[in-house]
Coordinates of N, CA, C and O in Angstrom, one line a residue:
M1 N 0.9 -1.1 -0.2 CA -0.1 0.1 0.0 C 0.7 1.3 -0.1 O 1.9 1.3 0.9
S2 N 0.7 2.3 -0.9 CA 1.2 3.4 -0.9 C 0.3 4.8 -0.4 O -1.0 4.7 -0.9
P3 N 0.6 5.2 0.5 CA -0.3 6.5 0.7 C -0.7 7.4 -0.3 O -1.7 8.0 -0.2
T4 N 0.2 7.6 -1.3 CA -0.2 8.7 -2.4 C 0.1 8.1 -3.6 O 1.2 7.2 -4.0
L5 N -1.0 8.1 -4.5 CA -0.9 8.0 -5.8 C -0.5 8.8 -6.7 O -1.2 10.0 -6.6
I6 N 0.6 8.9 -7.5 CA 0.8 10.0 -8.2 C 0.6 9.6 -9.7 O 0.9 8.6 -10.2
L7 N -0.2 10.5 -10.2 CA -0.6 10.6 -11.7 C 0.0 11.6 -12.5 O 0.3 12.7 -12.1
I8 N 0.5 11.3 -13.7 CA 0.7 12.3 -14.8 C 0.2 11.8 -15.8 O 0.0 10.6 -16.4
P9 N -0.3 12.9 -17.0 CA -1.1 12.4 -18.1 C -0.4 11.7 -19.2 O -0.8 10.6 -19.9
T10 N 0.7 12.1 -19.4 CA 1.5 11.6 -20.8 C 2.9 11.2 -20.7 O 3.7 11.8 -19.4
E11 N 3.4 10.4 -21.4 CA 4.7 9.9 -21.4 C 5.8 11.0 -21.7 O 6.7 11.1 -21.0
L12 N 5.3 12.0 -22.4 CA 6.1 13.3 -22.4 C 6.4 13.9 -21.3 O 7.5 14.3 -21.1
E13 N 5.7 14.1 -20.6 CA 5.5 14.9 -19.2 C 6.3 13.8 -18.2 O 7.2 14.2 -17.4
R14 N 6.1 12.8 -18.3 CA 6.9 11.7 -17.3 C 8.3 11.6 -17.8 O 9.3 11.7 -16.8
K15 N 8.7 11.7 -18.8 CA 10.1 11.6 -19.5 C 10.9 12.9 -18.9 O 12.0 12.9 -18.5
A16 N 9.8 14.4 -19.0 CA 10.6 15.5 -18.6 C 10.7 15.6 -17.1 O 11.3 16.4 -16.6
L17 N 10.0 14.5 -16.2 CA 9.9 14.9 -14.7 C 11.2 14.0 -14.4 O 11.2 13.1 -14.6
S18 N 12.2 14.6 -13.5 CA 13.0 14.0 -13.0 C 12.8 13.8 -11.5 O 12.9 14.4 -10.8
T19 N 12.3 12.4 -11.3 CA 12.3 12.1 -9.8 C 12.4 10.4 -9.5 O 12.1 9.7 -10.5
D20 N 13.2 10.2 -8.9 CA 13.2 9.0 -8.3 C 12.6 8.7 -7.0 O 12.9 7.6 -6.3
R21 N 12.0 9.6 -6.4 CA 11.4 9.7 -5.0 C 9.9 9.0 -5.2 O 9.5 9.0 -4.0
A22 N 9.3 8.8 -6.1 CA 8.2 8.1 -6.1 C 7.8 7.4 -7.4 O 8.2 7.7 -8.5
E23 N 6.7 6.7 -7.2 CA 6.3 5.9 -8.4 C 5.1 6.6 -9.2 O 4.2 7.3 -8.5
V24 N 5.4 6.9 -10.4 CA 4.2 7.7 -11.2 C 3.5 6.6 -12.2 O 4.2 5.9 -13.0
H25 N 2.3 6.9 -12.2 CA 1.4 6.3 -13.0 C 0.9 7.2 -14.1 O 0.6 8.4 -13.8
L26 N 0.9 6.5 -15.4 CA 0.1 7.7 -16.4 C -1.5 7.5 -16.2 O -1.9 6.5 -15.9
C27 N -2.0 8.7 -16.4 CA -3.5 8.6 -16.3 C -4.1 9.0 -17.7 O -5.5 8.9 -17.8
G28 N -3.4 9.1 -18.6 CA -4.2 9.2 -20.0 C -4.5 10.9 -20.4 O -4.2 11.7 -19.3
F29 N -4.6 11.1 -21.5 CA -4.9 12.6 -21.8 C -6.2 12.8 -22.1 O -6.9 12.2 -22.8
G30 N -6.5 14.0 -21.2 CA -8.0 14.4 -21.7 C -8.8 13.9 -20.3 O -8.3 13.2 -19.6
P31 N -10.0 14.5 -20.2 CA -10.7 14.4 -19.0 C -11.2 13.1 -18.7 O -11.4 12.4 -17.7
I32 N -11.8 12.4 -19.8 CA -12.5 11.2 -19.9 C -11.4 10.1 -19.5 O -11.6 9.3 -18.6
A33 N -9.9 10.1 -20.0 CA -9.2 9.1 -19.8 C -8.7 9.2 -18.4 O -8.3 8.1 -17.8
A34 N -8.4 10.5 -17.9 CA -8.1 10.7 -16.7 C -9.1 10.3 -15.7 O -8.5 9.5 -14.7
A35 N -10.5 10.5 -16.0 CA -11.3 9.7 -14.9 C -11.2 8.3 -14.9 O -11.2 7.6 -13.7
A36 N -11.2 7.8 -16.0 CA -11.3 6.1 -16.0 C -9.9 5.4 -15.5 O -10.3 4.6 -14.6
R37 N -8.9 6.0 -16.0 CA -7.6 5.5 -15.3 C -7.6 5.8 -13.8 O -7.3 4.8 -13.0
T38 N -8.0 7.1 -13.4 CA -8.0 7.2 -11.9 C -8.8 6.5 -11.0 O -8.3 5.7 -10.1
A39 N -10.0 6.4 -11.7 CA -10.9 5.4 -11.0 C -10.4 4.0 -11.0 O -10.6 3.2 -9.8
G40 N -10.0 3.6 -12.0 CA -9.1 2.0 -12.2 C -8.0 1.9 -10.9 O -8.3 0.8 -10.5
L41 N -7.1 2.8 -11.0 CA -6.2 2.8 -10.2 C -6.6 3.0 -8.6 O -6.0 2.2 -7.7
L42 N -7.6 3.7 -8.4 CA -8.0 3.8 -6.9 C -8.8 2.5 -6.5 O -8.6 2.2 -5.4
A43 N -9.5 1.7 -7.6 CA -10.2 0.6 -7.3 C -9.2 -0.4 -7.0 O -9.4 -1.3 -6.1
D44 N -8.0 -0.4 -7.6 CA -7.0 -1.4 -7.6 C -5.9 -1.5 -6.6 O -5.3 -2.5 -5.6
G45 N -6.0 -0.1 -5.8 CA -5.1 0.0 -4.6 C -5.6 0.7 -3.6 O -6.9 1.2 -3.4
A46 N -4.9 0.6 -2.3 CA -5.5 1.4 -1.0 C -4.4 2.6 -0.9 O -4.0 2.8 -0.1
Y47 N -5.1 3.7 -1.8 CA -4.3 4.8 -1.8 C -4.9 5.9 -1.0 O -6.3 6.2 -0.6
Q48 N -4.3 6.5 0.1 CA -4.9 7.5 1.1 C -5.1 9.0 0.3 O -5.9 9.8 1.0
R49 N -4.4 9.2 -0.6 CA -4.5 10.7 -1.5 C -3.8 10.3 -2.8 O -3.1 9.4 -3.1
V50 N -4.2 11.4 -3.5 CA -3.8 11.3 -5.1 C -3.1 12.8 -5.5 O -3.6 13.8 -5.0
L51 N -2.2 12.5 -6.1 CA -1.5 13.9 -6.5 C -1.3 13.6 -8.2 O -0.6 13.0 -8.5
L52 N -1.9 14.7 -8.7 CA -2.0 14.6 -10.3 C -0.8 15.9 -10.5 O -0.9 16.9 -10.3
V53 N 0.2 15.7 -11.4 CA 1.2 16.4 -12.0 C 1.4 16.6 -13.5 O 1.0 15.5 -14.1
G54 N 1.9 17.6 -14.0 CA 2.0 17.9 -15.2 C 2.2 19.2 -15.7 O 2.6 20.1 -14.9
I55 N 1.7 19.4 -17.0 CA 1.9 20.7 -17.5 C 0.5 21.4 -17.5 O -0.6 20.7 -17.5
A56 N 0.4 22.8 -17.8 CA -0.7 23.7 -17.9 C -0.5 24.9 -18.4 O 0.8 25.3 -18.6
G57 N -1.4 25.4 -19.1 CA -1.4 26.7 -19.8 C -1.8 27.7 -18.6 O -2.8 27.8 -18.0
T58 N -1.1 29.1 -18.6 CA -1.6 30.1 -18.0 C -2.4 31.3 -18.6 O -2.2 31.1 -19.7
Y59 N -3.5 31.5 -17.9 CA -4.2 32.6 -18.6 C -3.7 33.9 -18.6 O -3.9 34.8 -19.2
D60 N -2.8 34.1 -17.4 CA -2.2 35.7 -17.1 C -0.8 35.3 -16.9 O -0.3 35.2 -15.9
P61 N 0.0 35.3 -17.9 CA 1.6 35.3 -17.7 C 2.3 36.4 -17.1 O 3.4 35.9 -16.1
A62 N 1.6 37.5 -16.8 CA 2.1 38.2 -15.5 C 2.0 37.9 -14.4 O 3.1 37.7 -13.3
A63 N 0.8 37.3 -14.0 CA 0.5 36.9 -12.7 C 1.1 35.6 -12.4 O 1.2 34.9 -11.3
L64 N 1.0 34.5 -13.4 CA 1.4 33.1 -13.2 C 2.5 32.8 -14.4 O 1.9 32.3 -15.6
P65 N 3.6 33.1 -14.3 CA 4.4 33.0 -15.3 C 4.9 31.6 -15.7 O 5.0 30.6 -14.9
V66 N 5.2 31.5 -17.0 CA 5.8 30.1 -17.5 C 6.9 29.9 -16.7 O 7.7 30.8 -16.4
G67 N 7.0 28.7 -16.3 CA 8.3 28.0 -15.6 C 7.9 27.7 -14.2 O 9.0 27.4 -13.6
Q68 N 6.8 28.2 -13.6 CA 6.7 27.9 -12.3 C 5.7 26.7 -12.1 O 5.1 26.3 -13.0
A69 N 5.8 26.2 -10.9 CA 4.8 25.1 -10.7 C 4.0 25.7 -9.5 O 4.5 26.1 -8.5
V70 N 2.7 25.3 -9.6 CA 1.8 25.6 -8.5 C 0.6 24.6 -8.0 O 0.2 23.8 -9.1
C71 N 0.1 24.9 -7.0 CA -1.1 24.1 -6.9 C -2.4 24.8 -7.0 O -2.4 26.1 -7.5
F72 N -3.5 24.1 -6.8 CA -4.7 25.1 -7.4 C -5.5 24.5 -6.0 O -5.7 23.5 -5.5
D73 N -6.6 25.7 -5.8 CA -7.6 25.5 -4.8 C -9.0 24.6 -5.2 O -9.5 24.2 -4.3
G74 N -9.3 24.5 -6.7 CA -10.0 24.1 -7.0 C -10.1 23.8 -8.5 O -9.2 24.4 -9.2
V75 N -10.9 22.8 -9.0 CA -11.0 22.7 -10.5 C -12.4 22.7 -11.0 O -13.2 22.1 -10.3
H76 N -12.7 23.4 -12.2 CA -14.1 23.0 -12.9 C -14.0 23.0 -14.1 O -12.8 22.9 -14.9
I77 N -15.2 22.3 -14.9 CA -15.1 22.1 -16.3 C -16.4 22.5 -17.0 O -17.2 23.0 -16.2
D78 N -16.4 22.9 -18.1 CA -17.8 23.5 -18.7 C -18.9 22.6 -18.6 O -18.5 21.3 -18.4
P79 N -20.0 23.3 -17.8 CA -21.0 22.4 -17.4 C -21.6 21.3 -18.3 O -21.8 21.5 -19.7
V80 N -21.4 20.2 -18.1 CA -22.2 19.1 -18.9 C -23.8 19.4 -18.8 O -24.4 19.5 -17.6
G81 N -24.4 19.6 -19.9 CA -26.0 19.7 -19.8 C -26.2 21.1 -19.6 O -27.2 21.3 -18.9
G82 N -25.3 22.1 -19.5 CA -25.4 23.6 -19.1 C -25.5 23.8 -17.7 O -26.2 24.7 -17.2
G83 N -25.1 22.6 -16.7 CA -25.1 23.0 -15.4 C -26.4 22.7 -14.7 O -26.8 23.2 -13.5
V84 N -27.5 22.2 -15.5 CA -28.8 22.1 -15.1 C -28.9 20.8 -14.1 O -29.5 20.9 -12.9
M85 N -28.0 19.7 -14.1 CA -28.1 18.6 -13.2 C -26.6 18.3 -12.7 O -25.6 18.6 -13.6
P86 N -26.3 18.1 -11.5 CA -25.0 17.7 -10.9 C -24.7 16.6 -11.8 O -25.5 15.6 -12.4
Q87 N -23.5 16.2 -12.1 CA -23.0 15.2 -13.0 C -22.9 14.0 -12.1 O -22.9 12.9 -12.7
W88 N -22.9 13.9 -10.7 CA -23.2 12.6 -10.0 C -23.7 13.3 -8.8 O -23.6 14.3 -8.5
E89 N -24.3 12.3 -7.8 CA -24.7 12.7 -6.7 C -23.5 13.7 -5.9 O -22.5 13.4 -5.5
N90 N -24.2 14.9 -5.8 CA -23.4 15.9 -4.8 C -22.0 16.3 -5.7 O -21.3 16.8 -4.9
I91 N -21.8 15.9 -6.9 CA -20.8 16.4 -7.6 C -21.2 17.4 -8.7 O -21.9 17.1 -9.3
T92 N -20.9 18.7 -8.7 CA -21.1 19.7 -9.6 C -20.0 19.8 -10.5 O -19.0 19.2 -10.6
D93 N -19.8 20.9 -11.2 CA -19.2 21.1 -12.4 C -17.8 21.9 -11.7 O -16.9 22.1 -12.4
A94 N -17.7 22.1 -10.4 CA -16.5 22.5 -9.8 C -16.3 21.6 -8.7 O -17.2 21.6 -7.9
L95 N -15.0 21.5 -8.3 CA -14.8 20.7 -7.1 C -13.5 21.2 -6.3 O -12.6 21.7 -7.2
P96 N -13.6 21.2 -5.3 CA -12.5 21.6 -4.2 C -11.5 20.8 -4.3 O -11.4 19.2 -4.7
L97 N -10.1 21.2 -4.4 CA -8.9 20.3 -4.1 C -8.0 20.5 -2.9 O -8.1 21.6 -2.3
A98 N -7.4 19.5 -2.6 CA -6.4 19.6 -1.3 C -5.1 20.6 -1.7 O -4.9 20.6 -2.8
R99 N -4.5 21.0 -0.7 CA -3.5 21.9 -1.2 C -2.3 21.5 -0.2 O -2.4 21.4 0.9
P100 N -1.0 21.0 -0.7 CA 0.0 20.6 -0.1 C 0.7 21.9 0.7 O 0.8 22.8 -0.1
A101 N 0.7 21.8 1.9 CA 1.2 23.1 2.4 C 2.8 23.2 2.1 O 3.6 22.5 1.6
G102 N 2.9 24.6 1.9 CA 4.5 25.1 1.2 C 4.4 25.0 -0.2 O 5.5 25.5 -0.7
V103 N 3.4 24.5 -1.1 CA 3.5 24.8 -2.3 C 2.4 26.0 -2.8 O 1.3 26.1 -2.4
R104 N 3.1 26.9 -3.6 CA 2.3 28.1 -4.1 C 1.0 27.7 -4.6 O 1.0 26.7 -5.6
C105 N -0.1 28.2 -4.0 CA -1.2 27.8 -4.8 C -1.9 29.1 -5.7 O -1.6 30.3 -5.3
A106 N -2.6 28.8 -6.8 CA -2.7 29.7 -7.7 C -4.3 30.1 -8.1 O -4.5 30.9 -8.9
G107 N -5.2 29.7 -7.1 CA -6.4 29.7 -7.3 C -7.1 28.5 -8.2 O -6.9 27.5 -8.0
A108 N -7.8 29.0 -9.1 CA -8.8 27.9 -9.8 C -8.1 27.1 -11.0 O -7.3 28.1 -11.9
L109 N -8.2 25.9 -11.5 CA -7.7 25.2 -12.5 C -9.1 25.1 -13.3 O -10.1 24.3 -12.7
Q110 N -8.9 25.3 -14.6 CA -10.2 24.9 -15.5 C -9.6 23.8 -16.4 O -8.6 24.0 -17.1
T111 N -10.3 22.8 -16.5 CA -10.2 21.7 -17.5 C -10.7 22.0 -18.7 O -12.2 22.3 -18.6
V112 N -10.2 21.8 -19.6 CA -10.9 22.1 -21.1 C -10.7 20.8 -21.9 O -10.0 20.0 -21.9
W113 N -11.5 20.9 -23.0 CA -11.6 19.9 -24.1 C -10.9 20.1 -25.2 O -10.4 19.2 -25.8
R114 N -10.2 21.5 -25.3 CA -9.5 21.7 -26.4 C -8.4 22.8 -25.8 O -9.1 23.8 -24.8
V115 N -7.5 22.9 -26.2 CA -6.3 24.1 -25.8 C -6.9 25.5 -26.1 O -7.4 25.9 -27.3
G116 N -6.7 26.6 -25.3 CA -7.0 27.8 -25.6 C -8.6 28.3 -25.5 O -9.0 29.2 -25.8
A117 N -9.4 27.4 -24.6 CA -10.8 27.9 -24.1 C -10.7 29.0 -23.2 O -9.9 29.6 -22.7
D118 N -12.1 29.9 -22.9 CA -12.2 30.8 -22.2 C -12.0 30.2 -20.9 O -12.4 29.3 -20.3
G119 N -11.2 31.2 -20.0 CA -10.8 30.7 -18.6 C -12.0 30.6 -17.6 O -11.7 30.1 -16.5
H120 N -13.1 31.4 -17.7 CA -13.9 31.6 -16.6 C -13.4 32.0 -15.3 O -13.8 31.2 -14.5
G121 N -12.5 32.8 -15.2 CA -11.9 33.0 -14.0 C -10.8 32.3 -13.5 O -10.2 32.5 -12.3
A122 N -10.4 31.2 -14.3 CA -9.4 30.3 -13.7 C -8.0 31.0 -14.1 O -7.8 31.7 -14.7
A123 N -6.9 30.5 -13.1 CA -5.6 31.0 -13.2 C -5.0 30.1 -14.6 O -4.1 30.5 -15.3
A124 N -5.4 28.9 -14.7 CA -4.6 28.1 -15.5 C -5.6 27.1 -16.1 O -6.8 26.9 -15.6
E125 N -5.1 26.6 -17.2 CA -6.0 25.4 -17.9 C -5.0 24.1 -17.9 O -3.9 24.1 -18.0
D126 N -6.0 23.0 -17.5 CA -5.4 21.7 -18.1 C -6.6 20.8 -18.9 O -7.5 21.5 -19.1
M127 N -6.3 19.7 -19.1 CA -7.0 18.8 -19.8 C -7.4 17.6 -19.1 O -8.2 16.7 -19.4
E128 N -6.8 17.2 -17.9 CA -7.3 16.0 -17.0 C -7.5 16.4 -15.7 O -8.2 15.3 -15.0
G129 N -7.6 17.5 -15.0 CA -7.8 17.5 -13.8 C -9.2 17.3 -12.9 O -9.3 16.7 -12.0
F130 N -10.0 17.8 -13.7 CA -11.5 17.6 -13.6 C -11.9 15.9 -13.7 O -12.7 15.6 -12.7
G131 N -11.6 15.2 -14.4 CA -11.5 14.0 -14.5 C -11.1 13.2 -13.4 O -11.6 12.4 -13.0
A132 N -9.5 13.6 -13.1 CA -9.0 12.8 -11.8 C -9.8 13.4 -10.5 O -10.1 12.4 -9.7
A133 N -10.2 14.7 -10.5 CA -11.2 15.1 -9.3 C -12.3 14.6 -9.2 O -12.7 14.0 -7.8
M134 N -13.1 14.0 -10.5 CA -14.3 13.5 -10.0 C -14.2 12.0 -9.8 O -14.9 11.7 -8.7
A135 N -13.3 11.3 -10.3 CA -13.1 9.9 -9.6 C -12.6 10.1 -8.3 O -13.0 9.1 -7.5
C136 N -11.8 11.0 -7.8 CA -11.3 10.9 -6.4 C -12.5 11.4 -5.6 O -12.6 10.8 -4.6
A137 N -13.3 12.1 -6.3 CA -14.5 12.5 -5.3 C -15.5 11.4 -5.0 O -16.1 11.2 -4.2
M138 N -15.7 10.5 -6.3 CA -16.5 9.5 -5.9 C -16.0 8.4 -5.1 O -16.5 7.7 -4.3
A139 N -14.6 8.4 -4.9 CA -14.0 7.5 -4.3 C -13.6 7.9 -2.8 O -13.0 7.3 -2.0
R140 N -14.0 9.2 -2.5 CA -13.9 10.1 -1.3 C -12.4 10.0 -0.9 O -12.1 9.6 0.3
V141 N -11.4 10.2 -1.9 CA -10.0 10.2 -1.8 C -9.6 11.6 -2.2 O -9.9 12.2 -3.0
P142 N -8.7 12.6 -1.2 CA -8.1 13.6 -1.6 C -7.5 13.9 -2.8 O -6.6 12.8 -2.8
L143 N -7.5 14.9 -3.4 CA -6.7 15.0 -4.7 C -6.1 16.6 -4.6 O -6.7 17.3 -4.2
A144 N -4.6 16.4 -4.8 CA -4.3 17.7 -5.1 C -3.4 17.9 -6.4 O -3.0 16.8 -7.2
I145 N -3.4 18.9 -7.1 CA -3.1 19.1 -8.5 C -1.8 20.2 -8.5 O -1.9 21.4 -8.0
V146 N -0.7 19.5 -9.0 CA 0.5 20.7 -9.2 C 0.8 20.5 -10.5 O 1.1 19.4 -11.0
R147 N 1.0 21.6 -11.4 CA 1.2 21.9 -12.7 C 2.5 22.8 -12.8 O 2.4 23.7 -12.0
G148 N 3.0 22.4 -13.7 CA 4.1 23.4 -14.2 C 3.8 24.1 -15.4 O 3.0 23.6 -16.0
I149 N 3.7 25.3 -15.2 CA 3.1 26.3 -16.3 C 4.4 26.3 -17.4 O 5.2 26.6 -17.3
S150 N 3.7 25.7 -18.5 CA 4.7 25.4 -19.7 C 4.4 26.4 -20.8 O 5.1 26.5 -21.7
N151 N 3.3 27.2 -20.8 CA 2.9 28.5 -21.9 C 1.7 29.2 -21.6 O 0.9 28.6 -20.7
A152 N 1.6 30.2 -22.2 CA 0.7 31.0 -22.4 C -0.7 30.3 -22.9 O -0.5 29.6 -24.1
V153 N -1.9 30.3 -22.5 CA -3.1 29.5 -23.0 C -3.2 29.7 -24.5 O -3.7 28.8 -25.2
H154 N -3.1 31.2 -25.0 CA -3.2 31.2 -26.3 C -2.1 30.9 -27.4 O -2.2 31.2 -28.4
Q155 N -1.1 30.3 -26.6 CA 0.1 30.1 -27.4 C 0.0 28.4 -28.1 O 0.1 27.4 -27.2
R156 N -0.8 28.4 -29.3 CA -1.1 27.1 -29.8 C 0.1 26.4 -30.2 O 0.2 25.0 -30.6
D157 N 1.1 27.0 -30.6 CA 2.6 26.1 -31.3 C 3.2 25.6 -30.2 O 3.8 26.3 -29.4
A158 N 2.7 24.3 -30.0 CA 3.4 23.3 -28.9 C 5.0 23.3 -29.1 O 5.7 23.1 -28.0
R159 N 5.6 23.9 -30.0 CA 7.1 24.1 -30.2 C 7.6 25.0 -29.5 O 8.7 25.0 -29.1
Q160 N 6.6 25.9 -29.1 CA 7.0 27.1 -28.3 C 6.9 27.0 -26.8 O 7.4 27.9 -25.9
W161 N 6.4 26.0 -26.4 CA 5.9 25.6 -24.9 C 7.3 25.1 -24.0 O 8.1 24.5 -25.1
R162 N 7.4 25.4 -23.0 CA 8.5 25.1 -22.2 C 8.4 23.9 -21.4 O 8.3 24.0 -20.1
I163 N 7.9 22.8 -22.0 CA 7.6 21.6 -21.1 C 8.7 21.1 -20.1 O 8.7 21.0 -19.2
D164 N 9.9 21.1 -20.5 CA 11.2 20.4 -19.7 C 11.3 21.6 -18.5 O 11.5 21.0 -17.3
E165 N 11.2 22.8 -18.6 CA 11.2 24.0 -17.7 C 10.0 23.5 -16.7 O 10.4 23.7 -15.5
A166 N 8.9 23.5 -17.3 CA 7.9 23.3 -16.3 C 7.6 22.3 -15.5 O 7.6 22.2 -14.3
M167 N 8.1 21.0 -16.4 CA 8.3 19.8 -15.2 C 9.6 19.7 -14.6 O 9.6 19.2 -13.4
R168 N 10.5 20.4 -14.6 CA 11.7 20.7 -13.5 C 11.1 21.4 -12.6 O 11.4 21.0 -11.1
A169 N 10.2 22.3 -12.6 CA 9.8 23.1 -11.7 C 8.8 22.3 -10.7 O 8.8 22.1 -9.6
V170 N 8.0 21.4 -11.5 CA 7.0 20.3 -10.6 C 8.0 19.3 -9.9 O 7.8 19.1 -8.5
G171 N 9.2 18.9 -10.7 CA 10.1 18.1 -9.8 C 10.9 18.8 -8.6 O 11.0 17.9 -7.5
A172 N 11.0 20.0 -8.6 CA 11.6 20.7 -7.6 C 10.5 20.8 -6.2 O 11.0 20.7 -5.2
V173 N 9.4 21.0 -6.5 CA 8.1 21.2 -5.5 C 7.7 19.7 -5.0 O 7.0 19.4 -4.2
L174 N 7.9 18.6 -5.8 CA 7.1 17.4 -5.7 C 7.9 16.8 -4.2 O 6.7 16.4 -3.6
P175 N 8.9 16.7 -3.8 CA 9.5 16.3 -2.5 C 8.3 17.0 -1.4 O 7.9 16.3 -0.5
A176 N 8.6 18.4 -1.6 CA 7.7 19.0 -0.5 C 6.2 18.7 -0.5 O 5.6 18.6 0.6
A177 N 5.3 18.4 -1.7 CA 4.2 18.1 -1.9 C 4.0 17.0 -1.2 O 3.1 16.7 -0.6
L178 N 4.7 15.8 -1.5 CA 4.4 14.6 -0.9 C 4.9 14.5 0.4 O 3.9 13.7 1.2
A179 N 5.5 15.0 1.0 CA 6.0 15.2 2.4 C 4.9 16.2 3.5 O 4.7 15.8 4.4
A180 N 4.3 17.0 2.7 CA 3.4 18.0 3.5 C 2.3 17.6 3.9 O 1.6 16.3 3.2
T181 N 1.4 18.0 4.8 CA 0.2 17.8 5.1 C -0.6 18.4 4.3 O -0.4 19.5 3.8
W182 N -2.0 17.9 3.4 CA -2.9 18.5 2.8 C -4.1 19.1 3.6 O -4.5 18.4 4.1
E183 N -4.3 20.4 3.2 CA -5.4 20.9 3.5 C -6.6 21.0 2.2 O -6.1 21.1 1.2
T184 N -7.8 20.8 2.8 CA -8.7 21.0 1.6 C -9.2 22.4 1.4 O -9.4 23.3 2.5
A185 N -9.2 23.1 0.4 CA -9.9 24.4 0.1 C -11.3 24.6 0.4 O -12.1 23.7 0.4
P186 N -11.4 25.7 0.9 CA -13.1 25.8 1.6 C -14.0 25.9 0.3 O -13.5 26.4 -0.7

């Protein structure tokens, strides 16, 4: 049994993450793959908490510069069905996240279906956070998300993204995030 399940979306991100301190599992690309894989791993293991790491795009590079690693207070996704019904019992389109003590928190994270969507007040965007958060909420296991900021959201040319730099920043805060007590955002 491992107390913390560490997830990373893609092999590209895993290759750029330099750590030998923890076992990392791929969760897949996009919210559906992340939800399914997270649920499967939680069903197979006895994890006390989940840490999702990887890259994200910033909506405001002046406030949240490329090259930093941050955690988030919550994650949201565009409402399924226009937000008329919850996605599951007591699970809406916005979920709180755990925050590892000592890791800078940047506010809300928005999970998107395509790069460059409207942020709806979020600090950054990713493509897996809400899927992993929903699986964790259903399993009643806390989730923290730490993302390295690799690009500005509207920079669609992935050749310009600074993935290695972003993942080095994640690797630098990973030991603190794993060792820290986690608090849940209000």
